[in-house]
Amino acid sequence: MAETSTAGLTGTITIPGDKSISHRSIIFGAISTGTTTVKNFLRSADCLSTMQAFRDLGVNIDDQGDQVTLQGVGLTGLKQASAALDMGNSGTSTRLISGLLAGQPFESRLVGDASLSKRPMRRVSDPLSQMGAKIDSVNGHLPMTINGGSLAGIRYELPVASAQVKSAIILAALQASGPSTIIEPSPSRDHTERMLTAFSPKSIEKQGQQIVIHPGYDLQGQAITVPGDISSAAFWLVAGAIVPNSSITVKNVGINPTRTGILTVLEQMGANLTITNRQDQAEPSADITVTSSDLRPFEIGAEAIPALVDEVPLLALLAARANGISKITGAEELRFKESDRLQAISQEFTKLGITIEELPDGLVIDGRPSWHVANPNLDSYQDHRIAMTLKIASLLVDEPVTIKDFDSVRISYPTFLTDLAQLRS
Ligand code: S3P
């Protein structure tokens, strides 16, 4: 795969729907009463794992291409699946569905692929067990068996900011006998809270950093339009900033403030970003244009991570093109994603001749020395975000490189290569 690009990337693209919001649209549509319609649903492997799980739990879901229609069964209408629920590669499916199944009066078994089976599940099974669910796992990993049933409310302080854990507890708390209070160390993405507010405003109350869930209210089906995924847009925003002679407009990007850390860092670095056509709705969106420019280095710590947690590989790439040394710390959570992303980036960037140091909780990248390919055989670690980051990096080297298991992009962005081809033509 030879990838050099002197011509730059140019054009306008519309990226696929947001992965986090697509998962939640299926979950909330399933447990509400009435019909839910979802436009711009992301048909990626992860979101299809969630969709299949709810079909297995007895929910009628009609995927007509331009729209997904769910006939909600309410919080008490799910049926026991006849076999194990296959979560594939999807941590979001596993953790959110675990929270929901913790309150269902039947046994469920959750399985996943090799990567997912290495990811930590105690972070959800601990609070759900405290609420009264009976959960067996293999030393805190999948396969996991959940015997759900009568749950008590909980007051829970999350040890780590995690939207998946927070959402699992919210979904369990909707089925508990009394209210629950959830406290996060710093705010993670709030798509669950926003969607629950639309489906059942009385069920949720925000008190500063605390979320209070009031069970006992029905959820009402909604018409949802999923905005474009800023974590997918980020590949083009970064490519546009670092590939010389580029100018890219990404349309309809979700700009929920709990997700826009990448924009903040790009602005700090001096990138040419223009945000237009802002739409203020439950999940706000806008068009974003970026043109290539010189970039300053940056430093970010733990407080910045939740709003850009999936963009850290791309931040490392930005840093590798900046005029100086950049530092990312407080990012140990990256070790528990689809791969150990700190290790993966450090190893693969070293192959590209980038000066990078792996810290226990982050990365230090020196953007000044020029790159030279020391080893052209790159590895994605079967991790979609590593695969796509390496692909963008490969646009900046003259030598041909290969990326092992590149097809992992199907997890979040199946049309990535088509969009890249469009921007190169
Ligand atoms: C997600 C939350 C994030 C993110 C993941 C999707 C979600 O994980 O990394 O890709 O949809 O809730 P955390 O649980 O670490 O916040």
Short mmCIF file of C-alpha atoms and ligand atoms in Angstrom, two decimals:
data_model
loop_
_atom_site.label_atom_id
_atom_site.label_comp_id
_atom_site.label_asym_id
_atom_site.label_seq_id
_atom_site.Cartn_x
_atom_site.Cartn_y
_atom_site.Cartn_z
CA MET A 1 0.00 0.00 0.00
CA ALA A 2 1.99 3.04 -1.19
CA GLU A 3 0.67 6.22 0.33
CA THR A 4 2.21 9.55 -0.44
CA SER A 5 0.19 12.68 -0.75
CA THR A 6 1.67 15.90 -1.96
CA ALA A 7 -1.54 17.06 -3.59
CA GLY A 8 -3.36 17.37 -0.26
CA LEU A 9 -6.83 16.22 0.68
CA THR A 10 -9.66 18.39 -0.53
CA GLY A 11 -13.42 18.31 -0.61
CA THR A 12 -16.58 18.04 1.44
CA ILE A 13 -17.73 14.87 3.11
CA THR A 14 -20.59 13.76 5.32
CA ILE A 15 -19.39 11.25 7.87
CA PRO A 16 -21.56 8.39 9.19
CA GLY A 17 -23.73 8.61 12.28
CA ASP A 18 -22.38 8.76 15.83
CA LYS A 19 -21.57 5.35 17.29
CA SER A 20 -22.43 6.20 20.90
CA ILE A 21 -25.77 7.77 19.97
CA SER A 22 -26.64 4.92 17.56
CA HIS A 23 -26.18 2.32 20.34
CA ARG A 24 -28.35 4.35 22.68
CA SER A 25 -31.09 4.90 20.08
CA ILE A 26 -31.59 1.13 19.86
CA ILE A 27 -31.48 0.62 23.62
CA PHE A 28 -33.92 3.41 24.48
CA GLY A 29 -36.18 2.59 21.52
CA ALA A 30 -36.37 -1.02 22.74
CA ILE A 31 -37.34 -0.21 26.34
CA SER A 32 -39.82 2.56 25.61
CA THR A 33 -43.48 2.25 24.76
CA GLY A 34 -44.58 3.01 21.21
CA THR A 35 -42.51 3.42 18.08
CA THR A 36 -39.02 4.87 17.81
CA THR A 37 -37.55 5.88 14.46
CA VAL A 38 -33.83 6.38 13.95
CA LYS A 39 -32.41 8.25 10.97
CA ASN A 40 -28.68 8.18 10.10
CA PHE A 41 -28.15 5.10 12.32
CA LEU A 42 -24.52 3.94 12.09
CA ARG A 43 -24.44 0.53 10.42
CA SER A 44 -21.06 -0.47 11.82
CA ALA A 45 -20.20 -3.82 13.35
CA ASP A 46 -20.45 -2.49 16.93
CA CYS A 47 -23.89 -0.92 16.50
CA LEU A 48 -25.15 -3.98 14.65
CA SER A 49 -24.09 -6.05 17.69
CA THR A 50 -26.44 -3.93 19.81
CA MET A 51 -29.23 -4.23 17.24
CA GLN A 52 -28.91 -8.02 17.04
CA ALA A 53 -28.86 -8.34 20.84
CA PHE A 54 -32.23 -6.58 21.10
CA ARG A 55 -33.69 -8.72 18.34
CA ASP A 56 -32.50 -11.74 20.37
CA LEU A 57 -34.27 -10.22 23.39
CA GLY A 58 -37.55 -10.18 21.46
CA VAL A 59 -37.68 -6.62 20.10
CA ASN A 60 -39.07 -6.02 16.62
CA ILE A 61 -36.53 -3.87 14.75
CA ASP A 62 -37.07 -3.04 11.10
CA ASP A 63 -33.99 -1.75 9.30
CA GLN A 64 -35.24 -0.09 6.11
CA GLY A 65 -31.92 1.40 5.08
CA ASP A 66 -32.64 5.10 5.46
CA GLN A 67 -34.43 4.55 8.77
CA VAL A 68 -34.53 2.02 11.61
CA THR A 69 -37.93 1.51 13.24
CA LEU A 70 -38.32 -0.15 16.65
CA GLN A 71 -41.52 -1.27 18.31
CA GLY A 72 -40.68 -0.66 21.95
CA VAL A 73 -41.62 -3.33 24.49
CA GLY A 74 -41.27 -1.15 27.61
CA LEU A 75 -38.96 -1.80 30.55
CA THR A 76 -40.70 -5.06 31.43
CA GLY A 77 -41.29 -6.53 27.96
CA LEU A 78 -37.90 -8.00 27.05
CA LYS A 79 -37.78 -11.80 26.63
CA GLN A 80 -35.00 -14.14 27.66
CA ALA A 81 -32.71 -14.82 24.67
CA SER A 82 -32.57 -18.43 23.51
CA ALA A 83 -28.74 -18.37 23.29
CA ALA A 84 -25.80 -16.26 24.44
CA LEU A 85 -25.88 -12.61 23.34
CA ASP A 86 -22.90 -11.97 21.07
CA MET A 87 -21.36 -8.58 21.81
CA GLY A 88 -18.69 -8.99 19.11
CA ASN A 89 -15.99 -6.35 19.68
CA SER A 90 -18.24 -3.83 21.36
CA GLY A 91 -17.49 -2.61 24.88
CA THR A 92 -20.35 -0.11 24.68
CA SER A 93 -22.90 -2.83 23.84
CA THR A 94 -21.61 -5.07 26.61
CA ARG A 95 -21.56 -2.52 29.38
CA LEU A 96 -24.83 -0.75 28.58
CA ILE A 97 -26.77 -3.96 27.94
CA SER A 98 -25.37 -5.43 31.20
CA GLY A 99 -26.91 -2.52 33.08
CA LEU A 100 -30.27 -3.13 31.45
CA LEU A 101 -30.20 -6.91 31.93
CA ALA A 102 -29.29 -6.47 35.61
CA GLY A 103 -32.92 -5.48 36.18
CA GLN A 104 -34.56 -8.15 34.02
CA PRO A 105 -36.01 -11.20 35.79
CA PHE A 106 -34.20 -13.81 33.70
CA GLU A 107 -30.70 -15.14 33.05
CA SER A 108 -28.59 -13.74 30.20
CA ARG A 109 -25.17 -14.77 29.00
CA LEU A 110 -22.89 -12.29 27.23
CA VAL A 111 -19.99 -13.37 25.03
CA GLY A 112 -17.56 -11.44 22.82
CA ASP A 113 -14.50 -11.69 20.60
CA ALA A 114 -10.92 -12.17 21.87
CA SER A 115 -10.27 -8.43 22.34
CA LEU A 116 -13.54 -7.77 24.16
CA SER A 117 -12.95 -10.83 26.36
CA LYS A 118 -9.78 -9.15 27.67
CA ARG A 119 -11.49 -5.89 28.63
CA PRO A 120 -12.41 -5.15 32.26
CA MET A 121 -16.03 -5.77 33.25
CA ARG A 122 -15.79 -5.46 37.06
CA ARG A 123 -16.28 -1.74 36.59
CA VAL A 124 -19.89 -2.58 35.70
CA SER A 125 -20.44 -5.86 37.54
CA ASP A 126 -19.38 -4.34 40.90
CA PRO A 127 -22.01 -1.56 41.05
CA LEU A 128 -24.67 -3.77 39.42
CA SER A 129 -24.01 -6.49 42.02
CA GLN A 130 -24.28 -3.87 44.76
CA MET A 131 -27.72 -3.05 43.39
CA GLY A 132 -28.73 -6.70 43.71
CA ALA A 133 -27.95 -8.41 40.37
CA LYS A 134 -26.15 -11.77 40.42
CA ILE A 135 -23.27 -11.64 37.97
CA ASP A 136 -20.68 -14.30 37.20
CA SER A 137 -17.69 -13.58 34.99
CA VAL A 138 -14.30 -15.11 34.30
CA ASN A 139 -12.14 -13.05 36.65
CA GLY A 140 -13.94 -9.88 35.65
CA HIS A 141 -14.03 -10.71 31.94
CA LEU A 142 -16.52 -12.11 29.43
CA PRO A 143 -18.21 -14.56 29.17
CA MET A 144 -20.50 -13.08 31.80
CA THR A 145 -23.79 -14.45 33.13
CA ILE A 146 -26.32 -12.01 34.54
CA ASN A 147 -29.21 -13.11 36.72
CA GLY A 148 -31.25 -9.97 36.93
CA GLY A 149 -34.16 -9.12 39.11
CA SER A 150 -35.19 -6.85 41.89
CA LEU A 151 -32.68 -4.04 42.21
CA ALA A 152 -32.26 -1.46 44.95
CA GLY A 153 -31.24 2.12 44.20
CA ILE A 154 -27.59 3.00 44.67
CA ARG A 155 -25.41 5.99 45.48
CA TYR A 156 -22.31 5.39 43.42
CA GLU A 157 -19.15 7.40 42.92
CA LEU A 158 -17.41 6.21 39.77
CA PRO A 159 -13.73 5.52 40.41
CA VAL A 160 -12.91 6.51 36.77
CA ALA A 161 -14.83 8.83 34.44
CA SER A 162 -16.57 6.39 32.08
CA ALA A 163 -19.70 6.97 30.04
CA GLN A 164 -20.19 3.25 29.60
CA VAL A 165 -20.18 2.57 33.34
CA LYS A 166 -22.33 5.62 34.08
CA SER A 167 -24.83 4.52 31.41
CA ALA A 168 -24.95 0.94 32.70
CA ILE A 169 -25.88 2.21 36.16
CA ILE A 170 -28.48 4.61 34.73
CA LEU A 171 -30.14 1.75 32.81
CA ALA A 172 -30.16 -0.44 35.92
CA ALA A 173 -31.38 2.45 38.08
CA LEU A 174 -34.45 2.92 35.87
CA GLN A 175 -35.55 -0.52 37.10
CA ALA A 176 -34.66 -0.14 40.79
CA SER A 177 -37.08 0.09 43.72
CA GLY A 178 -35.90 3.60 44.68
CA PRO A 179 -33.86 6.52 43.34
CA SER A 180 -30.14 6.33 42.55
CA THR A 181 -27.40 8.96 42.58
CA ILE A 182 -24.39 8.68 40.29
CA ILE A 183 -21.31 10.87 40.74
CA GLU A 184 -18.51 11.11 38.17
CA PRO A 185 -14.96 12.30 38.95
CA SER A 186 -15.11 14.43 35.77
CA PRO A 187 -17.80 14.62 33.11
CA SER A 188 -17.77 11.89 30.44
CA ARG A 189 -19.97 11.98 27.33
CA ASP A 190 -23.59 12.62 28.31
CA HIS A 191 -25.54 11.07 25.42
CA THR A 192 -27.42 8.73 27.76
CA GLU A 193 -28.59 11.59 29.94
CA ARG A 194 -29.69 13.64 26.93
CA MET A 195 -31.56 10.75 25.37
CA LEU A 196 -33.23 9.74 28.62
CA THR A 197 -34.37 13.34 29.07
CA ALA A 198 -36.12 13.10 25.68
CA PHE A 199 -37.67 9.66 26.35
CA SER A 200 -38.68 10.30 29.95
CA PRO A 201 -37.94 13.77 31.39
CA LYS A 202 -39.15 12.83 34.88
CA SER A 203 -36.71 9.92 35.16
CA ILE A 204 -33.57 12.05 35.33
CA GLU A 205 -32.41 15.04 37.31
CA LYS A 206 -28.99 16.69 37.08
CA GLN A 207 -27.64 18.24 40.31
CA GLY A 208 -24.25 19.68 39.38
CA GLN A 209 -21.87 16.71 39.03
CA GLN A 210 -24.56 14.33 40.28
CA ILE A 211 -27.14 12.46 38.24
CA VAL A 212 -30.27 11.35 40.07
CA ILE A 213 -32.42 8.65 38.47
CA HIS A 214 -36.06 8.31 39.49
CA PRO A 215 -37.50 4.91 38.49
CA GLY A 216 -41.16 4.21 37.84
CA TYR A 217 -41.83 6.34 34.77
CA ASP A 218 -42.53 4.96 31.30
CA LEU A 219 -40.26 5.95 28.44
CA GLN A 220 -42.01 7.23 25.31
CA GLY A 221 -40.75 6.34 21.81
CA GLN A 222 -39.08 9.18 19.92
CA ALA A 223 -37.99 10.22 16.43
CA ILE A 224 -34.19 10.38 16.54
CA THR A 225 -31.79 11.76 13.95
CA VAL A 226 -28.24 10.75 14.75
CA PRO A 227 -25.61 13.45 14.03
CA GLY A 228 -22.28 12.55 12.40
CA ASP A 229 -19.67 11.03 14.69
CA ILE A 230 -17.04 13.59 15.79
CA SER A 231 -14.69 10.66 16.51
CA SER A 232 -14.91 9.69 12.81
CA ALA A 233 -14.78 13.32 11.66
CA ALA A 234 -11.60 13.67 13.73
CA PHE A 235 -9.63 11.60 11.19
CA TRP A 236 -10.37 14.19 8.51
CA LEU A 237 -9.92 17.18 10.82
CA VAL A 238 -6.46 15.90 11.73
CA ALA A 239 -5.62 14.85 8.16
CA GLY A 240 -6.69 18.27 6.92
CA ALA A 241 -4.49 19.95 9.53
CA ILE A 242 -1.33 17.93 8.85
CA VAL A 243 -1.37 16.85 5.19
CA PRO A 244 0.08 19.83 3.28
CA ASN A 245 -2.22 21.67 0.85
CA SER A 246 -5.41 20.25 2.34
CA SER A 247 -8.81 21.83 2.81
CA ILE A 248 -11.60 19.61 4.08
CA THR A 249 -15.17 20.37 5.14
CA VAL A 250 -16.93 17.76 7.26
CA LYS A 251 -20.67 18.25 7.37
CA ASN A 252 -23.14 17.56 10.17
CA VAL A 253 -20.63 16.73 12.92
CA GLY A 254 -22.00 16.14 16.42
CA ILE A 255 -20.53 18.85 18.68
CA ASN A 256 -21.87 17.79 22.07
CA PRO A 257 -19.46 19.65 24.41
CA THR A 258 -18.56 16.41 26.22
CA ARG A 259 -17.00 15.22 22.93
CA THR A 260 -15.25 18.28 21.47
CA GLY A 261 -11.86 18.05 23.22
CA ILE A 262 -10.21 17.40 19.86
CA LEU A 263 -11.43 20.79 18.58
CA THR A 264 -10.03 22.53 21.67
CA VAL A 265 -6.60 20.97 21.15
CA LEU A 266 -6.60 21.73 17.41
CA GLU A 267 -7.40 25.37 18.22
CA GLN A 268 -4.64 25.51 20.88
CA MET A 269 -2.21 24.18 18.28
CA GLY A 270 -3.10 26.98 15.89
CA ALA A 271 -5.00 24.84 13.35
CA ASN A 272 -7.20 26.65 10.82
CA LEU A 273 -10.69 25.55 11.89
CA THR A 274 -13.97 27.15 10.90
CA ILE A 275 -17.26 26.03 12.45
CA THR A 276 -20.43 26.95 10.56
CA ASN A 277 -24.09 25.97 10.31
CA ARG A 278 -24.50 25.24 14.02
CA GLN A 279 -27.74 23.40 14.80
CA ASP A 280 -28.85 23.64 18.41
CA GLN A 281 -30.85 20.53 19.19
CA ALA A 282 -30.77 17.75 21.80
CA GLU A 283 -27.48 16.67 20.23
CA PRO A 284 -25.99 19.81 18.60
CA SER A 285 -24.19 19.60 15.26
CA ALA A 286 -22.23 21.82 12.86
CA ASP A 287 -20.10 21.79 9.72
CA ILE A 288 -16.34 22.03 10.32
CA THR A 289 -13.71 23.15 7.81
CA VAL A 290 -9.99 22.67 8.32
CA THR A 291 -7.04 23.76 6.20
CA SER A 292 -3.43 22.70 6.71
CA SER A 293 -1.11 24.97 8.70
CA ASP A 294 1.92 25.00 11.00
CA LEU A 295 1.07 23.52 14.39
CA ARG A 296 2.27 24.28 17.90
CA PRO A 297 2.87 21.46 20.42
CA PHE A 298 0.41 20.90 23.28
CA GLU A 299 0.17 19.41 26.76
CA ILE A 300 -2.97 17.76 28.15
CA GLY A 301 -3.69 16.00 31.43
CA ALA A 302 -6.34 13.84 33.09
CA GLU A 303 -9.05 16.52 33.18
CA ALA A 304 -8.98 16.84 29.37
CA ILE A 305 -9.11 13.10 28.58
CA PRO A 306 -12.86 12.24 28.85
CA ALA A 307 -13.81 14.76 26.12
CA LEU A 308 -11.27 13.27 23.69
CA VAL A 309 -10.75 9.74 25.01
CA ASP A 310 -11.15 8.10 21.58
CA GLU A 311 -9.02 10.73 19.84
CA VAL A 312 -5.76 10.17 21.75
CA PRO A 313 -4.16 8.15 18.89
CA LEU A 314 -4.96 11.06 16.56
CA LEU A 315 -3.59 13.59 19.06
CA ALA A 316 -0.33 11.64 19.04
CA LEU A 317 -0.29 11.98 15.25
CA LEU A 318 -0.93 15.71 15.47
CA ALA A 319 1.89 15.96 18.00
CA ALA A 320 4.21 14.13 15.63
CA ARG A 321 3.71 16.97 13.10
CA ALA A 322 3.88 19.85 15.59
CA ASN A 323 6.80 22.17 16.02
CA GLY A 324 8.06 20.92 19.41
CA ILE A 325 7.46 18.40 22.18
CA SER A 326 3.90 17.49 23.17
CA LYS A 327 2.83 15.57 26.26
CA ILE A 328 -0.32 13.57 27.02
CA THR A 329 -0.77 12.36 30.62
CA GLY A 330 -3.65 11.02 32.75
CA ALA A 331 -4.63 8.69 29.90
CA GLU A 332 -4.18 5.25 31.51
CA GLU A 333 -7.74 4.35 30.43
CA LEU A 334 -6.34 4.08 26.90
CA ARG A 335 -4.77 0.79 27.96
CA PHE A 336 -8.25 -0.76 28.36
CA LYS A 337 -9.74 0.08 24.95
CA GLU A 338 -9.98 -2.24 21.91
CA SER A 339 -6.19 -2.51 22.26
CA ASP A 340 -3.66 -1.01 24.66
CA ARG A 341 -3.63 2.19 22.64
CA LEU A 342 -0.66 3.80 24.39
CA GLN A 343 1.50 0.79 23.62
CA ALA A 344 0.10 0.35 20.09
CA ILE A 345 0.73 3.98 19.12
CA SER A 346 4.16 4.07 20.67
CA GLN A 347 5.26 0.87 18.89
CA GLU A 348 3.78 1.68 15.50
CA PHE A 349 4.89 5.33 15.48
CA THR A 350 8.42 4.15 16.32
CA LYS A 351 8.29 2.07 13.11
CA LEU A 352 7.58 5.31 11.22
CA GLY A 353 10.65 6.94 12.76
CA ILE A 354 8.64 9.22 15.04
CA THR A 355 10.35 10.13 18.34
CA ILE A 356 7.83 8.93 20.94
CA GLU A 357 8.10 7.85 24.58
CA GLU A 358 5.48 5.71 26.30
CA LEU A 359 4.63 6.77 29.88
CA PRO A 360 2.56 4.62 32.28
CA ASP A 361 -0.33 7.06 31.72
CA GLY A 362 0.48 8.79 28.46
CA LEU A 363 2.85 9.68 25.67
CA VAL A 364 5.59 12.23 24.97
CA ILE A 365 6.07 13.01 21.28
CA ASP A 366 8.78 15.10 19.69
CA GLY A 367 7.39 16.55 16.49
CA ARG A 368 10.58 18.12 15.22
CA PRO A 369 12.77 15.35 13.79
CA SER A 370 11.69 14.24 10.32
CA TRP A 371 10.13 10.78 9.96
CA HIS A 372 11.92 7.86 8.30
CA VAL A 373 10.28 4.48 7.90
CA ALA A 374 12.27 1.96 9.93
CA ASN A 375 9.74 -0.87 9.47
CA PRO A 376 6.94 -0.65 6.87
CA ASN A 377 4.87 -3.49 8.38
CA LEU A 378 2.44 -1.65 10.61
CA ASP A 379 -0.05 -3.40 12.91
CA SER A 380 -3.51 -2.14 13.81
CA TYR A 381 -3.77 -4.57 16.75
CA GLN A 382 -7.23 -5.26 15.28
CA ASP A 383 -8.22 -1.88 16.68
CA HIS A 384 -10.27 0.33 14.34
CA ARG A 385 -8.96 3.62 15.68
CA ILE A 386 -5.33 2.50 15.48
CA ALA A 387 -5.91 1.25 11.90
CA MET A 388 -7.36 4.59 10.74
CA THR A 389 -4.74 6.68 12.58
CA LEU A 390 -1.97 4.69 10.90
CA LYS A 391 -3.66 5.12 7.53
CA ILE A 392 -3.65 8.92 7.95
CA ALA A 393 -0.02 8.76 9.14
CA SER A 394 0.88 6.73 6.05
CA LEU A 395 -0.21 9.65 3.86
CA LEU A 396 2.84 11.52 5.16
CA VAL A 397 5.55 8.99 4.33
CA ASP A 398 7.04 8.33 0.89
CA GLU A 399 7.70 4.63 1.39
CA PRO A 400 4.95 2.04 0.95
CA VAL A 401 3.63 0.65 4.25
CA THR A 402 1.12 -2.08 5.08
CA ILE A 403 -1.38 -2.06 7.96
CA LYS A 404 -2.23 -5.48 9.39
CA ASP A 405 -5.94 -6.16 10.03
CA PHE A 406 -7.02 -2.87 8.52
CA ASP A 407 -10.54 -4.26 8.08
CA SER A 408 -11.14 -3.58 11.79
CA VAL A 409 -12.41 -0.18 10.55
CA ARG A 410 -15.77 -1.91 10.10
CA ILE A 411 -16.23 -1.50 13.89
CA SER A 412 -16.93 2.24 13.68
CA TYR A 413 -16.36 3.54 10.15
CA PRO A 414 -17.00 0.96 7.40
CA THR A 415 -16.82 3.59 4.62
CA PHE A 416 -13.51 5.13 5.75
CA LEU A 417 -11.58 4.16 2.61
CA THR A 418 -14.33 5.42 0.30
CA ASP A 419 -14.29 8.78 2.06
CA LEU A 420 -10.48 8.91 1.87
CA ALA A 421 -10.61 8.14 -1.86
CA GLN A 422 -13.13 10.95 -2.33
CA LEU A 423 -10.86 13.47 -0.59
CA ARG A 424 -7.88 12.38 -2.68
CA SER A 425 -9.60 12.56 -6.07
C1 S3P B 1 -18.41 5.27 24.89
C2 S3P B 1 -17.68 5.75 25.94
C3 S3P B 1 -16.21 5.87 25.93
C4 S3P B 1 -15.60 5.61 24.55
C5 S3P B 1 -16.30 4.55 23.78
C6 S3P B 1 -17.78 4.81 23.65
C7 S3P B 1 -19.88 5.27 25.01
O1 S3P B 1 -15.71 4.99 26.86
O2 S3P B 1 -14.23 5.29 24.67
O3 S3P B 1 -15.73 4.45 22.47
O4 S3P B 1 -20.57 5.18 23.96
O5 S3P B 1 -20.38 5.36 26.14
P1 S3P B 1 -15.70 5.31 28.44
O6 S3P B 1 -16.64 4.35 29.06
O7 S3P B 1 -14.28 5.14 28.83
O8 S3P B 1 -16.19 6.72 28.66
#
